[in-house]
mmCIF file of C-alpha atoms and ligand atoms in Angstrom:
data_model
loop_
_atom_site.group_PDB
_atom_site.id
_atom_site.type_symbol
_atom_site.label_atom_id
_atom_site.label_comp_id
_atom_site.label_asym_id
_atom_site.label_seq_id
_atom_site.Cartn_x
_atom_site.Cartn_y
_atom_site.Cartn_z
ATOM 1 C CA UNK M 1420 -36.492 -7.631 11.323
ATOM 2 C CA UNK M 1421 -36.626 -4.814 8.957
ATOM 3 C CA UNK M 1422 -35.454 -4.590 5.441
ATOM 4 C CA UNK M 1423 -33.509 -1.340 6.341
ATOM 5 C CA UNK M 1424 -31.437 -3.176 9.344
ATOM 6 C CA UNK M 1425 -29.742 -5.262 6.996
ATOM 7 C CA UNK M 1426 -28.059 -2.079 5.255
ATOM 8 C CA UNK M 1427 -25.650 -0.052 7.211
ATOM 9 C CA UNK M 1428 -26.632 3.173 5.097
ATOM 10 C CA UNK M 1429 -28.085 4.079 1.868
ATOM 11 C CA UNK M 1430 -25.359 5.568 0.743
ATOM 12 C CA UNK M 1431 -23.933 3.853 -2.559
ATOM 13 C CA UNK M 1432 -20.319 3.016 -2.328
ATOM 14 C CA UNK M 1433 -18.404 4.073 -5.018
ATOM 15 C CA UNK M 1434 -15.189 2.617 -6.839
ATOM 16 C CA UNK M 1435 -12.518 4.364 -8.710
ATOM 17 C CA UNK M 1436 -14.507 3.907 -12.043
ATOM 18 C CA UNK M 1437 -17.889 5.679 -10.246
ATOM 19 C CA UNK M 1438 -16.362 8.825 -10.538
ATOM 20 C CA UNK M 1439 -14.241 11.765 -12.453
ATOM 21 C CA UNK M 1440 -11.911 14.613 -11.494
ATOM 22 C CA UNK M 1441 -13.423 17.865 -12.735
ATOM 23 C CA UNK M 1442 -10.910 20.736 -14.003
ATOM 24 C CA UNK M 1443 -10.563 23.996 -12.599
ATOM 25 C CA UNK M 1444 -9.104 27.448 -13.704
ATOM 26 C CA UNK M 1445 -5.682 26.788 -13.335
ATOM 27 C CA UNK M 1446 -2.277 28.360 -13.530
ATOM 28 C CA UNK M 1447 -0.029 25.207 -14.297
ATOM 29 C CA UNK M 1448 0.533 24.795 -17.885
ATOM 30 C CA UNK M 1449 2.993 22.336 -17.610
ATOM 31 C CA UNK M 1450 3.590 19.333 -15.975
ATOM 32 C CA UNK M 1451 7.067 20.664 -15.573
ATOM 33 C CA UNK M 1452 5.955 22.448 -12.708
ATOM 34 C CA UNK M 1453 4.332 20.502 -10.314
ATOM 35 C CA UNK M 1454 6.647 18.563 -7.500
ATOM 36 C CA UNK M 1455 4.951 15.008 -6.304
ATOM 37 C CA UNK M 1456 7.590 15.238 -3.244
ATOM 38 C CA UNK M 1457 5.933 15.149 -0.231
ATOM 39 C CA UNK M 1458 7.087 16.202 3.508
ATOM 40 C CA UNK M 1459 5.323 14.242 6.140
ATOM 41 C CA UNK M 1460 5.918 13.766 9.855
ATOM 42 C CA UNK M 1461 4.499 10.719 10.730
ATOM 43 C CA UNK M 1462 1.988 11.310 13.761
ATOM 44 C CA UNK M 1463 2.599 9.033 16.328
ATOM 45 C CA UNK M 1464 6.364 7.899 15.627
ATOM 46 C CA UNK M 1465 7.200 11.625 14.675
ATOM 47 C CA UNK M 1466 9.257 10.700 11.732
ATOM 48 C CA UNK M 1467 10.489 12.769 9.329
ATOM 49 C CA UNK M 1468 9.508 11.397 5.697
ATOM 50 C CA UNK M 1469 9.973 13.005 2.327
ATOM 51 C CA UNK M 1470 9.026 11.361 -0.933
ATOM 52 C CA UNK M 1471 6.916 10.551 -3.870
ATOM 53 C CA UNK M 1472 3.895 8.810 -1.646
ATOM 54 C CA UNK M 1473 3.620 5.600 -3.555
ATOM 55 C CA UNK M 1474 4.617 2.145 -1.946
ATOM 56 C CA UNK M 1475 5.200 -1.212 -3.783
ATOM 57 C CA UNK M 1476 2.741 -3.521 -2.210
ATOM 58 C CA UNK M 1477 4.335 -6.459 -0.079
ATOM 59 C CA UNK M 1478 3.682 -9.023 -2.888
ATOM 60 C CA UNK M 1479 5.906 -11.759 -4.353
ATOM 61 C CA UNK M 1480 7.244 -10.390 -7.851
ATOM 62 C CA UNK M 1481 6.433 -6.974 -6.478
ATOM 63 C CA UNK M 1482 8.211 -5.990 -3.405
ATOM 64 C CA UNK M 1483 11.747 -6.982 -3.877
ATOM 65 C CA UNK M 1484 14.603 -5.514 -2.672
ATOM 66 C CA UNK M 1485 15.881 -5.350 -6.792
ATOM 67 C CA UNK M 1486 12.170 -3.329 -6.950
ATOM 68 C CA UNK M 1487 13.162 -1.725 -4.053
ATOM 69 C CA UNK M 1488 16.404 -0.083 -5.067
ATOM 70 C CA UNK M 1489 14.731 0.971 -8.400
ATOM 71 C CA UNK M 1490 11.976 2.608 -6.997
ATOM 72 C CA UNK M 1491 13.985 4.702 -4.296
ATOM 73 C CA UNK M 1492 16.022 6.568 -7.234
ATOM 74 C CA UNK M 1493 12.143 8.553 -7.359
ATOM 75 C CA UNK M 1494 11.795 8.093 -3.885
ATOM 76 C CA UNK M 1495 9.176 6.096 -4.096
ATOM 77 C CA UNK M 1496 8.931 3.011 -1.053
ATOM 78 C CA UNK M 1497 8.756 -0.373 -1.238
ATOM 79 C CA UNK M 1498 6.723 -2.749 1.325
ATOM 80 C CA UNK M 1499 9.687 -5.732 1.412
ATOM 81 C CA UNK M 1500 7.851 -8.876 1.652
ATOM 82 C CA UNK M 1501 7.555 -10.815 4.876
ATOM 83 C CA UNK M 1502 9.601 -13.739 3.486
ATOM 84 C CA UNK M 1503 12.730 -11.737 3.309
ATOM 85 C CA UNK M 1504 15.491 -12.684 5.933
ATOM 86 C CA UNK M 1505 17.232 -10.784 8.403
ATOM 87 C CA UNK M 1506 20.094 -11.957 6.269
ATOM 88 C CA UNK M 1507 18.680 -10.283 3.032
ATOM 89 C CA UNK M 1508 18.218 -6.833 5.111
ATOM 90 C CA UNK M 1509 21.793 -6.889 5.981
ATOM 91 C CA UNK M 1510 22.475 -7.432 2.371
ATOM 92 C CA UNK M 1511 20.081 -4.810 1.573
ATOM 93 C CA UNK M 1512 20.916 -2.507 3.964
ATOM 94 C CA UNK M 1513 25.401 -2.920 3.045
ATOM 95 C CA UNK M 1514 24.248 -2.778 -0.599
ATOM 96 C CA UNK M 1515 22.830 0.885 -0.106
ATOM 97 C CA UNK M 1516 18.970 0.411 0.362
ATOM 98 C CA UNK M 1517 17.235 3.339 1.845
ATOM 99 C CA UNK M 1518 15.248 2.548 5.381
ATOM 100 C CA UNK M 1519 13.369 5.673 4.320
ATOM 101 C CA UNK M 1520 11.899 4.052 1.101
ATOM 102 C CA UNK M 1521 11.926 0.142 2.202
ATOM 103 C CA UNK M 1522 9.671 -0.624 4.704
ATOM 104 C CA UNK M 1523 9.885 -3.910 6.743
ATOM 105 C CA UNK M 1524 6.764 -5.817 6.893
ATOM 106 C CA UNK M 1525 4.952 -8.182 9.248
ATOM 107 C CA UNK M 1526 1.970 -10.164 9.637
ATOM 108 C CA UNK M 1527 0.586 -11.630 13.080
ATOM 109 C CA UNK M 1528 3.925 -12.515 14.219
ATOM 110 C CA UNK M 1529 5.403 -12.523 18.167
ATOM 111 C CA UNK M 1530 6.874 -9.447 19.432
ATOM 112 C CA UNK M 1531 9.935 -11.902 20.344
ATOM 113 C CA UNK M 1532 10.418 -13.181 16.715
ATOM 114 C CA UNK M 1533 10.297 -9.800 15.343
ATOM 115 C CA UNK M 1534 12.803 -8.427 18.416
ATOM 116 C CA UNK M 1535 15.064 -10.958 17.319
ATOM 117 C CA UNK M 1536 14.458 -9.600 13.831
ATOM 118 C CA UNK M 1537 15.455 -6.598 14.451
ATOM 119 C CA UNK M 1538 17.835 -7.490 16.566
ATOM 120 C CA UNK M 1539 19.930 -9.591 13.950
ATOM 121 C CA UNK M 1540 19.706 -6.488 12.184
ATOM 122 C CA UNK M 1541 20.854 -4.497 14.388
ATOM 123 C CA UNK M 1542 23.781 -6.281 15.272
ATOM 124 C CA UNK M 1543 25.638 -6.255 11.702
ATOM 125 C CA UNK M 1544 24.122 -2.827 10.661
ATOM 126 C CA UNK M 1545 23.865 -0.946 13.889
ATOM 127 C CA UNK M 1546 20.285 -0.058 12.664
ATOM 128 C CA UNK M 1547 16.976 -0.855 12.578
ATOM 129 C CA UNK M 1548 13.578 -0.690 9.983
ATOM 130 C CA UNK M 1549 12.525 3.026 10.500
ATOM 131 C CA UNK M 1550 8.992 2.173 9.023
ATOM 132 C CA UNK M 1551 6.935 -1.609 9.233
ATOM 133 C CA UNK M 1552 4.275 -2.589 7.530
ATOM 134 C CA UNK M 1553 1.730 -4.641 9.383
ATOM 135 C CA UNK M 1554 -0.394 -6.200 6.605
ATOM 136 C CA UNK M 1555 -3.271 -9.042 7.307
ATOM 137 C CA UNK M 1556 -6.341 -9.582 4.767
ATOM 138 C CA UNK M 1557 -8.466 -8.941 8.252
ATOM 139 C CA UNK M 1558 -7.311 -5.963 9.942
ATOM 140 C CA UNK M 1559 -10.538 -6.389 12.723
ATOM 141 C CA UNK M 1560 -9.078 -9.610 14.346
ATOM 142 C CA UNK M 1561 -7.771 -9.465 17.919
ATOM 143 C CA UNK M 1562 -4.278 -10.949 17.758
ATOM 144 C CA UNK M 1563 -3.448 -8.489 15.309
ATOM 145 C CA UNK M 1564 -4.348 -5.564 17.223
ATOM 146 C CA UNK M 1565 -2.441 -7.125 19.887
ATOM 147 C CA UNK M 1566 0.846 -7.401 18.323
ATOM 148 C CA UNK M 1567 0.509 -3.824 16.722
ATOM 149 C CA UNK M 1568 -0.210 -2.465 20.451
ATOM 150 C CA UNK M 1569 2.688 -4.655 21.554
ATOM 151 C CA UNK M 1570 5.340 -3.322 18.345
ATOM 152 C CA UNK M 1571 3.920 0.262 19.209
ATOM 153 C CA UNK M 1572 4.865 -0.077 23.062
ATOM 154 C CA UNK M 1573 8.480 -1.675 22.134
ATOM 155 C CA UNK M 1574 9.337 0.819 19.546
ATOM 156 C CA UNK M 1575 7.757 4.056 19.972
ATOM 157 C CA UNK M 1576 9.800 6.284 17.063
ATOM 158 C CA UNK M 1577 9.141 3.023 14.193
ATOM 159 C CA UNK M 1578 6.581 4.360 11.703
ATOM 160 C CA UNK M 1579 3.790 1.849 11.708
ATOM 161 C CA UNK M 1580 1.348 1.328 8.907
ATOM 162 C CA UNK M 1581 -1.424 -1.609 9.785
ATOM 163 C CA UNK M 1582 -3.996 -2.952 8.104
ATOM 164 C CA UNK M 1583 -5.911 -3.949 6.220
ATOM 165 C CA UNK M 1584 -9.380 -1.981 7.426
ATOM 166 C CA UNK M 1585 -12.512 -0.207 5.239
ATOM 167 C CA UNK M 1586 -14.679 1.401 7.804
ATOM 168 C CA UNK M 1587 -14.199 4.129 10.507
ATOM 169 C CA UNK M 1588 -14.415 1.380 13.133
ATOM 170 C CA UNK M 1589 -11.217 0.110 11.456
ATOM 171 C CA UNK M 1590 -9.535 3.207 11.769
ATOM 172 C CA UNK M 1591 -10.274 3.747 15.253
ATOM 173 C CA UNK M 1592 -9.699 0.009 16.594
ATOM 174 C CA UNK M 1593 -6.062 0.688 14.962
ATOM 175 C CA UNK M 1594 -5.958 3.907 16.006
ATOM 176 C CA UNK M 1595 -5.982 2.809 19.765
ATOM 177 C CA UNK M 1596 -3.287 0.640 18.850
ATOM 178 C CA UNK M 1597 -0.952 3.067 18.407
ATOM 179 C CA UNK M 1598 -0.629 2.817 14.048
ATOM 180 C CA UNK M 1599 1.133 6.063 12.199
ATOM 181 C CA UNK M 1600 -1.093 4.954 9.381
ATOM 182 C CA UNK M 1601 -3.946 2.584 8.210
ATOM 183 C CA UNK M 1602 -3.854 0.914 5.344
ATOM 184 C CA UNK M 1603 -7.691 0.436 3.395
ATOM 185 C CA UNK M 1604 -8.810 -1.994 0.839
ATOM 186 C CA UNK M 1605 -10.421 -5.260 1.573
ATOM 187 C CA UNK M 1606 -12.056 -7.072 -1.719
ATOM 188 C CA UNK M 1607 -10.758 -4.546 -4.432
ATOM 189 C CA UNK M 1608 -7.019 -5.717 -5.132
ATOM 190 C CA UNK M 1609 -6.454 -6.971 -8.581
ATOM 191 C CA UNK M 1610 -5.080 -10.086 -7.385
ATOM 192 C CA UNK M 1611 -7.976 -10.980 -4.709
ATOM 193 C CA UNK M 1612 -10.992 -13.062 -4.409
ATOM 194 C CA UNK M 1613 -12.168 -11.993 -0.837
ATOM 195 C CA UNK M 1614 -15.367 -10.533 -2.597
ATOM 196 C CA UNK M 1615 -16.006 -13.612 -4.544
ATOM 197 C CA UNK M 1616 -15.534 -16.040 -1.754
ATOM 198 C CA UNK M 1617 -16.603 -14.675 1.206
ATOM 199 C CA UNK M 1618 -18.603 -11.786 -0.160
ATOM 200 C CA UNK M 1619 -16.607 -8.997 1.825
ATOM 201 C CA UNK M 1620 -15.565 -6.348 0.338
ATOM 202 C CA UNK M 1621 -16.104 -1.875 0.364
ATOM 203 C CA UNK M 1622 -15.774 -0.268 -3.094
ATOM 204 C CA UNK M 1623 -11.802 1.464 -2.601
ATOM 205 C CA UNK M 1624 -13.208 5.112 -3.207
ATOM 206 C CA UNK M 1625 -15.585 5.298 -0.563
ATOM 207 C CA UNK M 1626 -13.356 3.453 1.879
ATOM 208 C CA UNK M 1627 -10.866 5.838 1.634
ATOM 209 C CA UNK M 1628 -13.204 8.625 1.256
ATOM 210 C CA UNK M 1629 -14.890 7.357 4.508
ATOM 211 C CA UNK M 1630 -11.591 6.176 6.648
ATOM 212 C CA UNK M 1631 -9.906 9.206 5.540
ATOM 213 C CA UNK M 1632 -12.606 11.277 7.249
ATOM 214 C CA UNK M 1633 -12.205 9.154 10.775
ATOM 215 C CA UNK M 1634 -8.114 9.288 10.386
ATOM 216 C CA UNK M 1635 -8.080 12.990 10.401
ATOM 217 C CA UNK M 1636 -10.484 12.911 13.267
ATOM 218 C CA UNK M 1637 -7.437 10.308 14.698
ATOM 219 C CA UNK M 1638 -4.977 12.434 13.366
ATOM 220 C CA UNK M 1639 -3.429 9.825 11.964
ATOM 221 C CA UNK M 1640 -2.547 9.066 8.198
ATOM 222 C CA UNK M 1641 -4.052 7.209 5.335
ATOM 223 C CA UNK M 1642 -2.425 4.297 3.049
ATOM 224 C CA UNK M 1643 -5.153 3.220 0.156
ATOM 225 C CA UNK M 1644 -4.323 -0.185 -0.864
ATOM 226 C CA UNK M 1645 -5.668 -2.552 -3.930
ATOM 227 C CA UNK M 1646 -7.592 -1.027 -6.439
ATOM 228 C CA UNK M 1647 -5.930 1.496 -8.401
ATOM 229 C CA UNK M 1648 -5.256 -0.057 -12.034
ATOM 230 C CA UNK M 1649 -4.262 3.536 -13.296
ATOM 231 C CA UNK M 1650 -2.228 6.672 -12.762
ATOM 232 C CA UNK M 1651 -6.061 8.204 -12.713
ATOM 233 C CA UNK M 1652 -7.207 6.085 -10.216
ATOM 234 C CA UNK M 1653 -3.938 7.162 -7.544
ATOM 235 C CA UNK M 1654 -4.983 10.905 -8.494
ATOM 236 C CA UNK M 1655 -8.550 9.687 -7.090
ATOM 237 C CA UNK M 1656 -6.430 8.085 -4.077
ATOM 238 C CA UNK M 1657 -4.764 11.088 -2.874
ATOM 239 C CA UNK M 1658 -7.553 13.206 -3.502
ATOM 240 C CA UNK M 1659 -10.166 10.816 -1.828
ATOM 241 C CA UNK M 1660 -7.803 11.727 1.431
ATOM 242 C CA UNK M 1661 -4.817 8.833 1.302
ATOM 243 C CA UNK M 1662 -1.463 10.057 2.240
ATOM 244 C CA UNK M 1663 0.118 7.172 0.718
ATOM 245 C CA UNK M 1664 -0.985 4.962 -2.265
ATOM 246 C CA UNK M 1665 0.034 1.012 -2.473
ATOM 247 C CA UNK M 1666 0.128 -0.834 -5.757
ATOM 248 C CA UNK M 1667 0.506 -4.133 -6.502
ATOM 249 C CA UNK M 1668 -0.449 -4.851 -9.811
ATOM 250 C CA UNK M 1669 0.588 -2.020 -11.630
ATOM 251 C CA UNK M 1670 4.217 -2.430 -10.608
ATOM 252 C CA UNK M 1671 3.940 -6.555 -11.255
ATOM 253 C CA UNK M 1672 5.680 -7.871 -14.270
ATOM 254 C CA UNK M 1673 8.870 -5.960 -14.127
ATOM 255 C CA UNK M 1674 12.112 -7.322 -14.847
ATOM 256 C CA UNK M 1675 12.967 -5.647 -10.697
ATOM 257 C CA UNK M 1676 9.879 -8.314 -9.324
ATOM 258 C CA UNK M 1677 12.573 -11.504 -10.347
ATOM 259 C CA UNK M 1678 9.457 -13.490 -11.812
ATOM 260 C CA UNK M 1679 9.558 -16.339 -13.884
ATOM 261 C CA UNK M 1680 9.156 -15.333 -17.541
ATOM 262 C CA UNK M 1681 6.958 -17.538 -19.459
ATOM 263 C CA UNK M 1682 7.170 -17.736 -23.328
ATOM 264 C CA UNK M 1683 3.440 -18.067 -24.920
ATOM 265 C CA UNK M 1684 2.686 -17.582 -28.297
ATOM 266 C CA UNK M 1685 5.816 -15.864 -28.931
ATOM 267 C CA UNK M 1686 5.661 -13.180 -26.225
ATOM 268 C CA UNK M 1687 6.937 -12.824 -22.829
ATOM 269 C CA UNK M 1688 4.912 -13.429 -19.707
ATOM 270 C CA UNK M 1689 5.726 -12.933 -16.137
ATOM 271 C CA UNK M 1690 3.992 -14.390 -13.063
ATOM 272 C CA UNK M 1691 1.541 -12.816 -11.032
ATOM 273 C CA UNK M 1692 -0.297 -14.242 -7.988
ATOM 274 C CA UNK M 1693 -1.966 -12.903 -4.808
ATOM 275 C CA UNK M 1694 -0.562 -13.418 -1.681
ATOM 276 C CA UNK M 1695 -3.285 -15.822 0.045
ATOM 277 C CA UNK M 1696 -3.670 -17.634 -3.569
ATOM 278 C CA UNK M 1697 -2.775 -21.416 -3.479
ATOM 279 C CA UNK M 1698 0.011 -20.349 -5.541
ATOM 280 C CA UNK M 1699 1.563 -18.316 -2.750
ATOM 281 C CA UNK M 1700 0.489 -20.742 -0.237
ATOM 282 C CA UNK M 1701 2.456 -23.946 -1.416
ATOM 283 C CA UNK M 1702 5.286 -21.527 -1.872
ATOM 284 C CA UNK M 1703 5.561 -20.156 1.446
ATOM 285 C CA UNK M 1704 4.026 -22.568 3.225
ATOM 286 C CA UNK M 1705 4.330 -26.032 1.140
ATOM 287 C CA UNK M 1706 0.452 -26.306 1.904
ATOM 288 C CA UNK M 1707 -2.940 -25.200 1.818
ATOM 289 C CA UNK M 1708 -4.087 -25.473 5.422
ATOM 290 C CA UNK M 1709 -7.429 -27.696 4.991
ATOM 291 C CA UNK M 1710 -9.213 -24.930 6.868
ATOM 292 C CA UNK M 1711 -8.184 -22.392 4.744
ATOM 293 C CA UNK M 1712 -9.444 -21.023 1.148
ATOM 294 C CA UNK M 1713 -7.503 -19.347 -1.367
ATOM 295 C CA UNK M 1714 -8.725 -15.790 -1.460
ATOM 296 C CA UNK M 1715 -6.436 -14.695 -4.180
ATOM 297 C CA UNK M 1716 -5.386 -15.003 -8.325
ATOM 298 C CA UNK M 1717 -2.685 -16.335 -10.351
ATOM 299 C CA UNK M 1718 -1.993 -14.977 -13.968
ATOM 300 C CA UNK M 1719 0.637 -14.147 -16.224
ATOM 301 C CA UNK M 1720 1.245 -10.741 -17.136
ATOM 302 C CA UNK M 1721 2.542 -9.721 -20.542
ATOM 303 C CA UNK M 1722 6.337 -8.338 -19.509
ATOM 304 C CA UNK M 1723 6.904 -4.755 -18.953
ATOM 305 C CA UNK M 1724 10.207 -4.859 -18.764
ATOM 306 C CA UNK M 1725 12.092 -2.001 -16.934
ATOM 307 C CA UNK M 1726 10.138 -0.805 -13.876
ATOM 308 C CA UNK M 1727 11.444 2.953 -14.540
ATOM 309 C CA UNK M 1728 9.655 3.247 -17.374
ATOM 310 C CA UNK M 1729 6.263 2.135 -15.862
ATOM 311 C CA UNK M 1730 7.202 4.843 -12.990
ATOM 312 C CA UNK M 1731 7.865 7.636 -15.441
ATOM 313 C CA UNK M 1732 4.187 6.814 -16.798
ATOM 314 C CA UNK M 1733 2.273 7.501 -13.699
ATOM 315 C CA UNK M 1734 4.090 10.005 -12.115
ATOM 316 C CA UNK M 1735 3.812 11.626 -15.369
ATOM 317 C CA UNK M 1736 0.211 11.056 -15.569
ATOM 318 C CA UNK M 1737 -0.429 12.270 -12.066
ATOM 319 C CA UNK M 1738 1.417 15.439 -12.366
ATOM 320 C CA UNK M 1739 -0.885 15.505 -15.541
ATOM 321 C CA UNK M 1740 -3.975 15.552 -12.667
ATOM 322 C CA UNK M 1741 -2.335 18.268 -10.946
ATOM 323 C CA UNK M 1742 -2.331 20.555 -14.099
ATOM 324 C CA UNK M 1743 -6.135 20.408 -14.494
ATOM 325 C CA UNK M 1744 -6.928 21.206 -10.964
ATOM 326 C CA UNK M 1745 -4.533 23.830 -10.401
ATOM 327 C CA UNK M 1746 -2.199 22.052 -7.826
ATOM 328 C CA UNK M 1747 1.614 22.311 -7.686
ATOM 329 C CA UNK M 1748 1.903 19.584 -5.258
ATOM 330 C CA UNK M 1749 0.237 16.057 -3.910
ATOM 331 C CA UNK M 1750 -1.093 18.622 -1.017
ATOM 332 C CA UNK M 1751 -3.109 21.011 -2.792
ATOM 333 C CA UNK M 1752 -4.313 18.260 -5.150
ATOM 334 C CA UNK M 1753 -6.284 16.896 -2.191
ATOM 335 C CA UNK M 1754 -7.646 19.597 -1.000
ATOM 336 C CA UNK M 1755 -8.862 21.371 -4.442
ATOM 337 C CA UNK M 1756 -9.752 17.494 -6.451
ATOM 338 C CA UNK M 1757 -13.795 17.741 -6.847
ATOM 339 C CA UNK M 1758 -15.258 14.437 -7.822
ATOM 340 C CA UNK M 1759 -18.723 13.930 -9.796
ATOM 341 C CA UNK M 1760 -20.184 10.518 -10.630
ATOM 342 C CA UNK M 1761 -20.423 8.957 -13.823
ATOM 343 C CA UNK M 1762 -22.728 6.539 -15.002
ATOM 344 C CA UNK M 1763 -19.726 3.331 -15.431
ATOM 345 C CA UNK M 1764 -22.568 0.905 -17.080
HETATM 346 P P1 5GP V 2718 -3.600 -4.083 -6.440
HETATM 347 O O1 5GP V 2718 -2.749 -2.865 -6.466
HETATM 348 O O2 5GP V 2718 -2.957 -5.239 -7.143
HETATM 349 O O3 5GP V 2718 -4.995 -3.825 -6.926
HETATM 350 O O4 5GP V 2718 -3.768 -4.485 -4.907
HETATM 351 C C1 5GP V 2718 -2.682 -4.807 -4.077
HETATM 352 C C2 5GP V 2718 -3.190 -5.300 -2.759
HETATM 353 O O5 5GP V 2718 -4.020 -6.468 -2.919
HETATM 354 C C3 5GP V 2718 -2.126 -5.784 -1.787
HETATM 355 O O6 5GP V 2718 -1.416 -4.745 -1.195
HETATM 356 C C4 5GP V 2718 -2.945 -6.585 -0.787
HETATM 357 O O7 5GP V 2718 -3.567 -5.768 0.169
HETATM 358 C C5 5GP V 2718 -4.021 -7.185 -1.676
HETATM 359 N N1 5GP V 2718 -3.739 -8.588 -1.973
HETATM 360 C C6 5GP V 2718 -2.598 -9.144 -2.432
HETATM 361 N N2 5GP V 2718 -2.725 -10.477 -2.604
HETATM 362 C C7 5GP V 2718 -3.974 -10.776 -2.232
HETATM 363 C C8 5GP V 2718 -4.704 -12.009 -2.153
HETATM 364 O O8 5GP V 2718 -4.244 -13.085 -2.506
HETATM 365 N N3 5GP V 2718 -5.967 -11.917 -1.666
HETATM 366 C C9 5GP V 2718 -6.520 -10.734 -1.269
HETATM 367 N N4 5GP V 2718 -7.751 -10.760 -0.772
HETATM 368 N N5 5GP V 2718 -5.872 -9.562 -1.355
HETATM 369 C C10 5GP V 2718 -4.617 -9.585 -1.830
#
């Protein structure tokens, strides 16, 4: 066995932090100018979307439906966690929630539980979910590519988005399923262990940079998830080749997630905990299966209070990543955003 069989490439895989944006001439000396909102037809379901490509990951304290309805005033979506109730979409949906910006999500579920999902749905609202998300830590296992070929088959005009994958063989496993859109990251979410306990893990830049390049060869679109800890790093995102970027902990700790607030030393905390951490385990499940490890984080987050004014912040700061590289719009960002590496140590 040689040394050189045990790598895949000698490429170095790269992070957020690896690398910087360089300016260009540009024509846009305001931030006034430039227009996030995004038209996009998804590929495979053909829907019509048109937003600001950002999508509250489906986290507890994160994803609500209180997160949701803040976040679609700047059209921005919201992956509604899995533990919501047919019940709580027919709430959602009567109390004005937009199917365009909330997104139902699933894990490895049967098609017949999420028919009669959908179906319960259905019957008070006369609607379905136009977009799921189907979100395991393992995106490469077989019963998940098997209920994502199944969904796809049932419901060919839903918008899916399934992960979560970091390699080209990822792309095109899902791909074959039938998917709208991958979703990337395994090891880099702010919230996760995976690397730590299992050692798994592709830096986020160079797995979208890399899964971008076998999506367009798919034709199908890019979601880069865990990772991005600033309005810097989603400018790297979307120019790296995602279509969409998820966060998680940058929209945690807002009054819309419905945490706990915890008073320490005279300021406010709120919860924050992965979603395979014992934390989340015991709360969805009342147990940690003995076969099972946690693979995620709990902390408490100093309180940002309103989630609007965390939104104005990077939406500001990525039209602010527009201005130096002479883009009006999330479009021409990608295609014009150079990267060079910096030395991070
Ligand atoms: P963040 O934006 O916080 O860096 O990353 C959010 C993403 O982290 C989520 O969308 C999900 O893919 C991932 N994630 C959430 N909870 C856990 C966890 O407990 N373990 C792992 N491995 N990943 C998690």
């Amino acid at each position: 066995m040689s040394i050189k069989s045990k790598f895949i490439s000698d490429d170095l895989k790269l992070g957020f932090n690896d690398v910087k944006i360089i300016p260009i001439k540009s024509k846009f000396e305001s931030r006034k100018l430039i227009n996030l909102q995004t038209e996009y037809t998804f590929p495979r379901s053909k829907i019509k979307w048109e937003g600001v490509p950002i999508i509250a990951a489906n986290m507890d304290n994160v994803a609500t439906f209180d997160m949701a309805r803040a976040l679609q005033n700047y059209s921005l979506c919201t992956a509604v966690t899995k533990f919501h109730t047919p019940e709580d979409w027919i709430d959602g949906i009567l109390t004005g929630i937009s199917l365009d910006y909330s997104f139902c999500t699933f894990g490895i579920e049967s098609i017949s539980s999420i028919e009669t999902f959908f179906d319960s749905i259905h019957a008070k609202t006369n609607i379905i979910p136009k977009i799921v998300v189907f979100d395991v830590p393992n995106g490469y296992i077989k019963p998940f590519h098997k209920i994502v070929t199944q969904f796809r088959k049932k419901y060919p005009s839903t918008g899916i988005i399934a992960g979560n994958i970091v390699t080209a063989e990822g792309v095109q496993i899902l791909a074959d399923c039938g998917v709208d859109a991958v979703k990337i990251g395994i090891g880099s979410g702010s919230a996760c262990s995976t690397s730590s306990v299992t050692g798994v893990g592709y830096p986020q830049l160079s797995a979208v940079l890399e899964c971008a390049e076998a999506a367009q060869r798919e034709k199908i679109f890019t979601v880069s998830d865990g990772g991005a800890n600033t309005s810097g790093d989603i400018s790297k995102a979307f120019i790296a080749g995602a279509n969409f970027v998820m966060l998680g902990g940058m929209l945690a700790g807002h009054e819309e997630g419905n945490s706990e607030t915890v008073l320490k030393d005279g300021k406010i905390y709120r919860k924050f905990y992965g979603m395979s951490s014992s934390e989340a385990m015991v709360k969805h499940y009342n147990e940690i299966a003995p076969y099972r490890a946690s693979e995620g984080i709990s902390t408490l987050i100093p309180d940002k209070g309103n989630v609007s004014n965390t939104i104005d912040e990077i939406l500001g700061g990525i039209r602010s990543t527009c201005t130096y590289i002479n883009s009006s719009n999330l479009i021409e960002m990608r295609n014009k955003g150079k990267f060079i590496l910096v030395k991070t140590s």
